Amino acid sequence: MNEKTKTKLFKGLKISSKIILALVYVVFCFILLIPALMFLAYIYEVPEDERITEFADGSVCENTGGPTYEHRLFDGYYIYQNDNNFSNRLDSYDKTLNIPDEYNGGLFFRYAFDPDGYIAYRYLERWEKPGDPENYLCMWEDDHIIIDCSVLYDCNKDEVKVFETLPELREYCSNNNINLGVWYNSRVYFCYQEEVHIQKGDWTLTELTWDYSIVSFGDEELFSGVIDSYFETKNGFGFHFQHVEDNTYGCQPNPVISYTESEVVGKKYEGLLFFYDDMYANKYVYVDTVTNEYTVFDTKKEIKEFAKSMGVSPDWVKIKYDKQDKE
């Protein structure tokens, strides 16, 4: 190889290395840019004409600037979210409420109210001291949850009842003629109503505002995770269930479908470039709302064949979670 050829080859290698370095630099900058854009979106202030939403139950939710909001329920009672780790609190414009601090000032995971004088919420308390706690109940995103209970505030008596689980609270309300209305979720910027996609007999499929849904039998929650599609039949419904890493349902019960985070069964695309999350469960379920029995399948083909045996061709409906829910 003569010197001229060597020189051309050397220049070519230099140009190639520069291109590779440039590409690496662009990718690196882009990776840094994503968190920055997410942070800007996080602190984005909602335009004034979009700040107030009036719900059918008479309550009003107002974004108060940035990630904070007030949800005015009835008779001066309101739930708000502040900038202190985006925690929630139940309060009143007119009086001081007799609610112990250990049940007021954390995350209101789900809440509802009866305008006759009751406010109910599932309450999660994060560990906020340095280091990890010796004991904790579950993980909520990256937070250790040290308190998980459900609270019923009686506005007429100015007192609270505390239950270990939300189903226990709901059963108490049902037995005592306390008519809780639509359930809400607390999220950065705003409060959101839960959406019931299926109501058949004692069964419901409810979409929450985060990237997951719940299938319940009466007050008992049996499936909690990503339910991205479902179909209905005359006597039941089927759905696709997944449990995915880093989602916000780590504190939710899942008594039917077992999984372990040490066993990855697949990958779920995040919708952003080459980012994927680990999947710990990926199943299909059919619920017979007449017999109240359910069947779990490993594949879509299996549930399709099962539906076919009943003379049904599944018409799948997609659940399209709000993009902001995944921020």
Tab-separated table of C-alpha atoms in Angstrom:
chain	number	residue	atom	x	y	z
A	1	MET	CA	0.000	0.000	0.000
A	2	ASN	CA	1.564	3.296	-1.058
A	3	GLU	CA	1.663	6.458	1.021
A	4	LYS	CA	-1.141	8.133	-0.987
A	5	THR	CA	-3.479	5.217	-0.344
A	6	LYS	CA	-2.507	5.128	3.335
A	7	THR	CA	-3.265	8.846	3.633
A	8	LYS	CA	-6.719	8.440	2.055
A	9	LEU	CA	-7.460	5.474	4.302
A	10	PHE	CA	-6.332	7.385	7.396
A	11	LYS	CA	-8.501	10.386	6.465
A	12	GLY	CA	-11.421	8.059	5.869
A	13	LEU	CA	-10.980	6.484	9.284
A	14	LYS	CA	-10.775	9.914	10.889
A	15	ILE	CA	-13.989	11.012	9.170
A	16	SER	CA	-15.749	7.780	10.181
A	17	SER	CA	-14.657	8.167	13.801
A	18	LYS	CA	-15.886	11.764	13.798
A	19	ILE	CA	-19.252	10.652	12.450
A	20	ILE	CA	-19.497	7.962	15.116
A	21	LEU	CA	-18.525	10.428	17.837
A	22	ALA	CA	-21.046	12.934	16.492
A	23	LEU	CA	-23.780	10.312	16.564
A	24	VAL	CA	-22.824	9.302	20.103
A	25	TYR	CA	-22.901	12.976	21.105
A	26	VAL	CA	-26.341	13.499	19.551
A	27	VAL	CA	-27.728	10.420	21.313
A	28	PHE	CA	-26.161	11.519	24.610
A	29	CYS	CA	-27.629	15.015	24.293
A	30	PHE	CA	-31.010	13.558	23.408
A	31	ILE	CA	-30.950	11.326	26.476
A	32	LEU	CA	-30.186	14.391	28.596
A	33	LEU	CA	-32.864	16.383	26.798
A	34	ILE	CA	-35.656	13.939	27.577
A	35	PRO	CA	-35.536	14.430	31.384
A	36	ALA	CA	-35.270	18.177	30.874
A	37	LEU	CA	-38.378	18.219	28.679
A	38	MET	CA	-40.217	16.001	31.138
A	39	PHE	CA	-39.276	18.371	33.968
A	40	LEU	CA	-40.513	21.367	31.998
A	41	ALA	CA	-43.763	19.543	31.326
A	42	TYR	CA	-43.963	18.721	35.026
A	43	ILE	CA	-43.812	22.359	36.090
A	44	TYR	CA	-45.817	23.651	33.141
A	45	GLU	CA	-48.548	26.036	34.243
A	46	VAL	CA	-51.978	25.269	32.832
A	47	PRO	CA	-53.509	28.153	30.818
A	48	GLU	CA	-56.088	30.106	32.803
A	49	ASP	CA	-58.984	29.133	30.527
A	50	GLU	CA	-58.206	25.450	31.142
A	51	ARG	CA	-57.809	25.628	34.898
A	52	ILE	CA	-61.358	24.952	36.061
A	53	THR	CA	-63.462	21.839	35.476
A	54	GLU	CA	-66.982	21.422	36.800
A	55	PHE	CA	-68.055	17.805	37.271
A	56	ALA	CA	-71.559	16.392	37.055
A	57	ASP	CA	-71.631	15.701	40.808
A	58	GLY	CA	-71.321	19.445	41.490
A	59	SER	CA	-67.682	19.403	42.559
A	60	VAL	CA	-65.175	21.761	40.952
A	61	CYS	CA	-61.473	21.149	40.343
A	62	GLU	CA	-59.181	24.126	39.821
A	63	ASN	CA	-55.523	24.062	38.926
A	64	THR	CA	-53.954	26.685	41.170
A	65	GLY	CA	-50.716	27.079	39.221
A	66	GLY	CA	-48.042	24.566	38.269
A	67	PRO	CA	-48.670	21.108	39.754
A	68	THR	CA	-51.034	22.202	42.559
A	69	TYR	CA	-54.825	22.119	42.569
A	70	GLU	CA	-57.958	22.324	44.714
A	71	HIS	CA	-60.909	19.991	44.319
A	72	ARG	CA	-63.903	21.682	45.946
A	73	LEU	CA	-66.328	18.935	46.970
A	74	PHE	CA	-69.302	20.392	48.901
A	75	ASP	CA	-70.121	22.733	51.811
A	76	GLY	CA	-66.626	24.247	51.899
A	77	TYR	CA	-64.756	20.926	52.023
A	78	TYR	CA	-61.948	20.475	49.530
A	79	ILE	CA	-58.997	18.259	48.728
A	80	TYR	CA	-55.862	19.931	47.534
A	81	GLN	CA	-52.429	18.976	46.332
A	82	ASN	CA	-49.460	21.054	47.410
A	83	ASP	CA	-45.827	21.316	46.371
A	84	ASN	CA	-44.605	19.299	49.376
A	85	ASN	CA	-43.778	16.084	47.501
A	86	PHE	CA	-47.129	16.577	45.724
A	87	SER	CA	-49.004	15.351	48.801
A	88	ASN	CA	-52.754	15.704	49.342
A	89	ARG	CA	-54.801	17.060	52.216
A	90	LEU	CA	-58.477	17.273	53.130
A	91	ASP	CA	-59.465	20.659	54.500
A	92	SER	CA	-62.309	23.150	54.872
A	93	TYR	CA	-62.620	26.848	54.143
A	94	ASP	CA	-64.809	27.287	57.215
A	95	LYS	CA	-63.381	25.189	60.058
A	96	THR	CA	-60.482	23.133	61.335
A	97	LEU	CA	-60.980	19.429	60.770
A	98	ASN	CA	-60.366	16.842	63.473
A	99	ILE	CA	-58.277	14.487	61.314
A	100	PRO	CA	-55.012	13.108	62.781
A	101	ASP	CA	-51.952	14.149	60.798
A	102	GLU	CA	-50.992	10.508	60.177
A	103	TYR	CA	-54.107	10.195	58.002
A	104	ASN	CA	-53.933	13.550	56.258
A	105	GLY	CA	-50.989	14.859	54.282
A	106	GLY	CA	-49.836	11.932	52.148
A	107	LEU	CA	-51.093	10.555	48.859
A	108	PHE	CA	-54.862	10.255	48.334
A	109	PHE	CA	-54.732	7.310	45.959
A	110	ARG	CA	-58.497	7.215	45.336
A	111	TYR	CA	-61.249	9.291	46.889
A	112	ALA	CA	-65.006	9.847	46.690
A	113	PHE	CA	-67.695	11.687	48.624
A	114	ASP	CA	-71.330	11.708	49.670
A	115	PRO	CA	-72.680	15.292	49.788
A	116	ASP	CA	-74.808	14.277	52.773
A	117	GLY	CA	-71.606	14.566	54.792
A	118	TYR	CA	-68.990	11.908	54.084
A	119	ILE	CA	-65.582	11.909	52.366
A	120	ALA	CA	-63.682	8.670	51.778
A	121	TYR	CA	-60.140	8.095	50.579
A	122	ARG	CA	-57.418	5.499	50.407
A	123	TYR	CA	-54.377	6.997	52.068
A	124	LEU	CA	-50.717	6.204	51.388
A	125	GLU	CA	-47.867	7.689	53.424
A	126	ARG	CA	-44.392	7.834	51.894
A	127	TRP	CA	-41.141	7.389	53.796
A	128	GLU	CA	-39.479	10.818	53.616
A	129	LYS	CA	-36.479	10.427	55.928
A	130	PRO	CA	-32.907	9.754	54.724
A	131	GLY	CA	-32.148	6.158	53.827
A	132	ASP	CA	-34.542	3.254	53.496
A	133	PRO	CA	-36.967	2.225	56.244
A	134	GLU	CA	-36.443	-1.073	58.040
A	135	ASN	CA	-40.035	-2.063	57.313
A	136	TYR	CA	-42.365	-0.883	54.577
A	137	LEU	CA	-45.585	-2.145	53.037
A	138	CYS	CA	-44.998	-1.722	49.303
A	139	MET	CA	-43.351	0.464	46.678
A	140	TRP	CA	-45.156	3.340	45.002
A	141	GLU	CA	-43.002	4.167	41.996
A	142	ASP	CA	-39.670	4.837	43.790
A	143	ASP	CA	-41.174	5.567	47.209
A	144	HIS	CA	-41.422	3.257	50.207
A	145	ILE	CA	-44.985	3.252	51.550
A	146	ILE	CA	-45.142	2.957	55.342
A	147	ILE	CA	-48.884	3.566	55.862
A	148	ASP	CA	-51.674	2.186	53.669
A	149	CYS	CA	-55.200	2.509	54.992
A	150	SER	CA	-58.615	3.852	54.048
A	151	VAL	CA	-60.254	6.760	55.815
A	152	LEU	CA	-63.882	7.834	56.104
A	153	TYR	CA	-64.413	11.364	57.372
A	154	ASP	CA	-67.833	12.106	58.874
A	155	CYS	CA	-68.398	15.813	58.296
A	156	ASN	CA	-71.425	15.916	60.597
A	157	LYS	CA	-69.592	14.449	63.604
A	158	ASP	CA	-66.127	15.803	62.670
A	159	GLU	CA	-64.520	12.408	63.174
A	160	VAL	CA	-62.787	9.713	61.165
A	161	LYS	CA	-63.073	5.962	60.880
A	162	VAL	CA	-59.960	4.128	59.665
A	163	PHE	CA	-60.107	0.819	57.786
A	164	GLU	CA	-57.299	-1.507	56.810
A	165	THR	CA	-58.503	-1.793	53.210
A	166	LEU	CA	-60.636	0.128	50.755
A	167	PRO	CA	-63.085	-2.802	50.296
A	168	GLU	CA	-63.766	-2.726	54.051
A	169	LEU	CA	-64.520	0.985	53.891
A	170	ARG	CA	-66.811	0.536	50.887
A	171	GLU	CA	-68.651	-2.323	52.590
A	172	TYR	CA	-69.171	-0.146	55.671
A	173	CYS	CA	-70.599	2.625	53.508
A	174	SER	CA	-72.916	0.185	51.750
A	175	ASN	CA	-74.210	-1.149	55.077
A	176	ASN	CA	-74.757	2.334	56.515
A	177	ASN	CA	-76.520	4.038	53.602
A	178	ILE	CA	-73.507	6.183	52.762
A	179	ASN	CA	-73.753	6.774	49.033
A	180	LEU	CA	-70.288	7.486	47.680
A	181	GLY	CA	-70.343	8.828	44.162
A	182	VAL	CA	-67.763	8.763	41.396
A	183	TRP	CA	-64.218	7.935	42.494
A	184	TYR	CA	-61.386	10.334	41.709
A	185	ASN	CA	-57.623	9.992	41.448
A	186	SER	CA	-55.126	12.607	42.508
A	187	ARG	CA	-52.401	13.405	40.018
A	188	VAL	CA	-49.954	16.201	39.305
A	189	TYR	CA	-51.823	19.247	37.892
A	190	PHE	CA	-55.334	17.977	38.460
A	191	CYS	CA	-57.853	15.462	39.801
A	192	TYR	CA	-59.419	12.938	37.473
A	193	GLN	CA	-62.598	10.911	37.457
A	194	GLU	CA	-62.281	7.174	37.079
A	195	GLU	CA	-64.042	5.736	34.050
A	196	VAL	CA	-66.133	2.564	34.256
A	197	HIS	CA	-65.840	0.672	30.966
A	198	ILE	CA	-67.849	-2.389	31.983
A	199	GLN	CA	-70.597	-2.820	34.562
A	200	LYS	CA	-72.154	-6.278	34.438
A	201	GLY	CA	-73.811	-7.775	37.482
A	202	ASP	CA	-71.374	-7.482	40.389
A	203	TRP	CA	-68.400	-7.005	38.050
A	204	THR	CA	-66.774	-3.765	36.935
A	205	LEU	CA	-63.808	-2.843	34.780
A	206	THR	CA	-62.627	0.601	35.838
A	207	GLU	CA	-59.921	2.704	34.186
A	208	LEU	CA	-57.895	4.832	36.556
A	209	THR	CA	-55.959	7.839	35.402
A	210	TRP	CA	-52.566	6.218	35.708
A	211	ASP	CA	-51.586	3.599	33.166
A	212	TYR	CA	-53.661	0.818	34.657
A	213	SER	CA	-57.177	-0.396	35.377
A	214	ILE	CA	-58.972	-2.501	37.968
A	215	VAL	CA	-61.410	-5.392	37.590
A	216	SER	CA	-63.552	-5.797	40.699
A	217	PHE	CA	-66.132	-8.259	41.936
A	218	GLY	CA	-68.321	-6.259	44.267
A	219	ASP	CA	-65.905	-4.391	46.533
A	220	GLU	CA	-63.099	-6.911	46.018
A	221	GLU	CA	-60.361	-5.919	43.568
A	222	LEU	CA	-59.163	-9.044	41.732
A	223	PHE	CA	-57.046	-7.695	38.858
A	224	SER	CA	-55.007	-4.476	39.009
A	225	GLY	CA	-52.591	-3.632	36.227
A	226	VAL	CA	-52.344	-2.590	32.604
A	227	ILE	CA	-55.563	-3.627	30.875
A	228	ASP	CA	-55.128	-2.318	27.369
A	229	SER	CA	-58.111	-3.994	25.669
A	230	TYR	CA	-61.332	-5.868	26.368
A	231	PHE	CA	-64.392	-7.338	24.670
A	232	GLU	CA	-67.950	-7.929	25.850
A	233	THR	CA	-70.348	-10.818	25.419
A	234	LYS	CA	-73.969	-11.281	26.465
A	235	ASN	CA	-72.975	-13.015	29.702
A	236	GLY	CA	-69.501	-11.681	30.397
A	237	PHE	CA	-66.358	-9.995	29.156
A	238	GLY	CA	-62.724	-10.722	28.397
A	239	PHE	CA	-59.622	-8.584	28.813
A	240	HIS	CA	-55.858	-8.489	28.313
A	241	PHE	CA	-53.953	-8.108	31.599
A	242	GLN	CA	-50.301	-7.157	32.111
A	243	HIS	CA	-48.137	-6.307	35.095
A	244	VAL	CA	-45.248	-4.060	34.103
A	245	GLU	CA	-42.238	-2.682	35.983
A	246	ASP	CA	-42.060	0.888	37.304
A	247	ASN	CA	-45.803	1.484	37.200
A	248	THR	CA	-47.887	3.012	39.944
A	249	TYR	CA	-49.879	-0.041	41.002
A	250	GLY	CA	-47.251	-1.692	43.189
A	251	CYS	CA	-49.544	-1.242	46.212
A	252	GLN	CA	-52.557	-2.804	44.504
A	253	PRO	CA	-53.774	-6.323	45.325
A	254	ASN	CA	-53.663	-8.998	42.627
A	255	PRO	CA	-55.012	-12.168	44.266
A	256	VAL	CA	-55.738	-14.036	41.014
A	257	ILE	CA	-52.661	-13.712	38.824
A	258	SER	CA	-49.417	-14.312	40.677
A	259	TYR	CA	-46.101	-12.905	39.476
A	260	THR	CA	-42.630	-12.158	40.693
A	261	GLU	CA	-40.353	-9.326	39.646
A	262	SER	CA	-37.487	-11.790	39.415
A	263	GLU	CA	-39.202	-13.517	36.485
A	264	VAL	CA	-39.521	-11.461	33.298
A	265	VAL	CA	-42.020	-12.854	30.792
A	266	GLY	CA	-41.625	-10.220	28.083
A	267	LYS	CA	-41.028	-6.583	27.196
A	268	LYS	CA	-43.526	-3.761	26.802
A	269	TYR	CA	-42.700	-0.820	24.533
A	270	GLU	CA	-42.857	2.522	26.320
A	271	GLY	CA	-43.679	4.409	23.143
A	272	LEU	CA	-40.368	6.300	23.132
A	273	LEU	CA	-37.498	5.302	20.861
A	274	PHE	CA	-35.865	2.100	22.103
A	275	PHE	CA	-37.197	2.135	25.687
A	276	TYR	CA	-38.918	-0.996	26.993
A	277	ASP	CA	-40.211	-2.109	30.401
A	278	ASP	CA	-40.030	-5.608	31.815
A	279	MET	CA	-43.307	-7.523	31.996
A	280	TYR	CA	-43.944	-9.835	34.942
A	281	ALA	CA	-47.400	-11.040	33.871
A	282	ASN	CA	-49.083	-11.210	30.469
A	283	LYS	CA	-52.450	-12.995	30.546
A	284	TYR	CA	-55.929	-13.017	29.051
A	285	VAL	CA	-58.985	-13.409	31.256
A	286	TYR	CA	-62.637	-14.185	30.578
A	287	VAL	CA	-65.255	-13.420	33.249
A	288	ASP	CA	-68.686	-15.060	33.242
A	289	THR	CA	-70.877	-12.503	34.994
A	290	VAL	CA	-73.737	-14.999	35.403
A	291	THR	CA	-71.816	-17.749	37.204
A	292	ASN	CA	-69.228	-15.266	38.596
A	293	GLU	CA	-66.434	-17.550	37.450
A	294	TYR	CA	-63.344	-16.493	35.527
A	295	THR	CA	-60.836	-18.311	33.324
A	296	VAL	CA	-57.218	-17.267	32.792
A	297	PHE	CA	-55.484	-17.891	29.451
A	298	ASP	CA	-51.849	-17.626	28.436
A	299	THR	CA	-52.400	-16.378	24.888
A	300	LYS	CA	-54.835	-14.341	22.824
A	301	LYS	CA	-55.375	-17.355	20.588
A	302	GLU	CA	-56.606	-19.412	23.556
A	303	ILE	CA	-59.189	-16.863	24.667
A	304	LYS	CA	-60.289	-16.423	21.064
A	305	GLU	CA	-60.894	-20.173	20.761
A	306	PHE	CA	-62.757	-20.118	24.089
A	307	ALA	CA	-65.000	-17.302	22.865
A	308	LYS	CA	-65.515	-19.144	19.581
A	309	SER	CA	-66.784	-22.177	21.516
A	310	MET	CA	-69.517	-19.881	22.901
A	311	GLY	CA	-70.358	-18.643	19.402
A	312	VAL	CA	-68.644	-15.303	19.942
A	313	SER	CA	-66.103	-13.520	17.770
A	314	PRO	CA	-64.308	-11.090	20.134
A	315	ASP	CA	-64.608	-7.426	19.179
A	316	TRP	CA	-61.663	-5.960	21.087
A	317	VAL	CA	-61.933	-2.392	22.409
A	318	LYS	CA	-58.698	-0.571	23.215
A	319	ILE	CA	-58.239	1.459	26.391
A	320	LYS	CA	-56.281	4.558	25.452
A	321	TYR	CA	-54.676	5.935	28.573
A	322	ASP	CA	-54.081	9.675	28.700
A	323	LYS	CA	-50.495	10.498	27.723
A	324	GLN	CA	-50.094	12.692	30.797
A	325	ASP	CA	-50.969	9.695	32.980
A	326	LYS	CA	-47.618	8.157	32.076
A	327	GLU	CA	-45.498	11.178	32.863
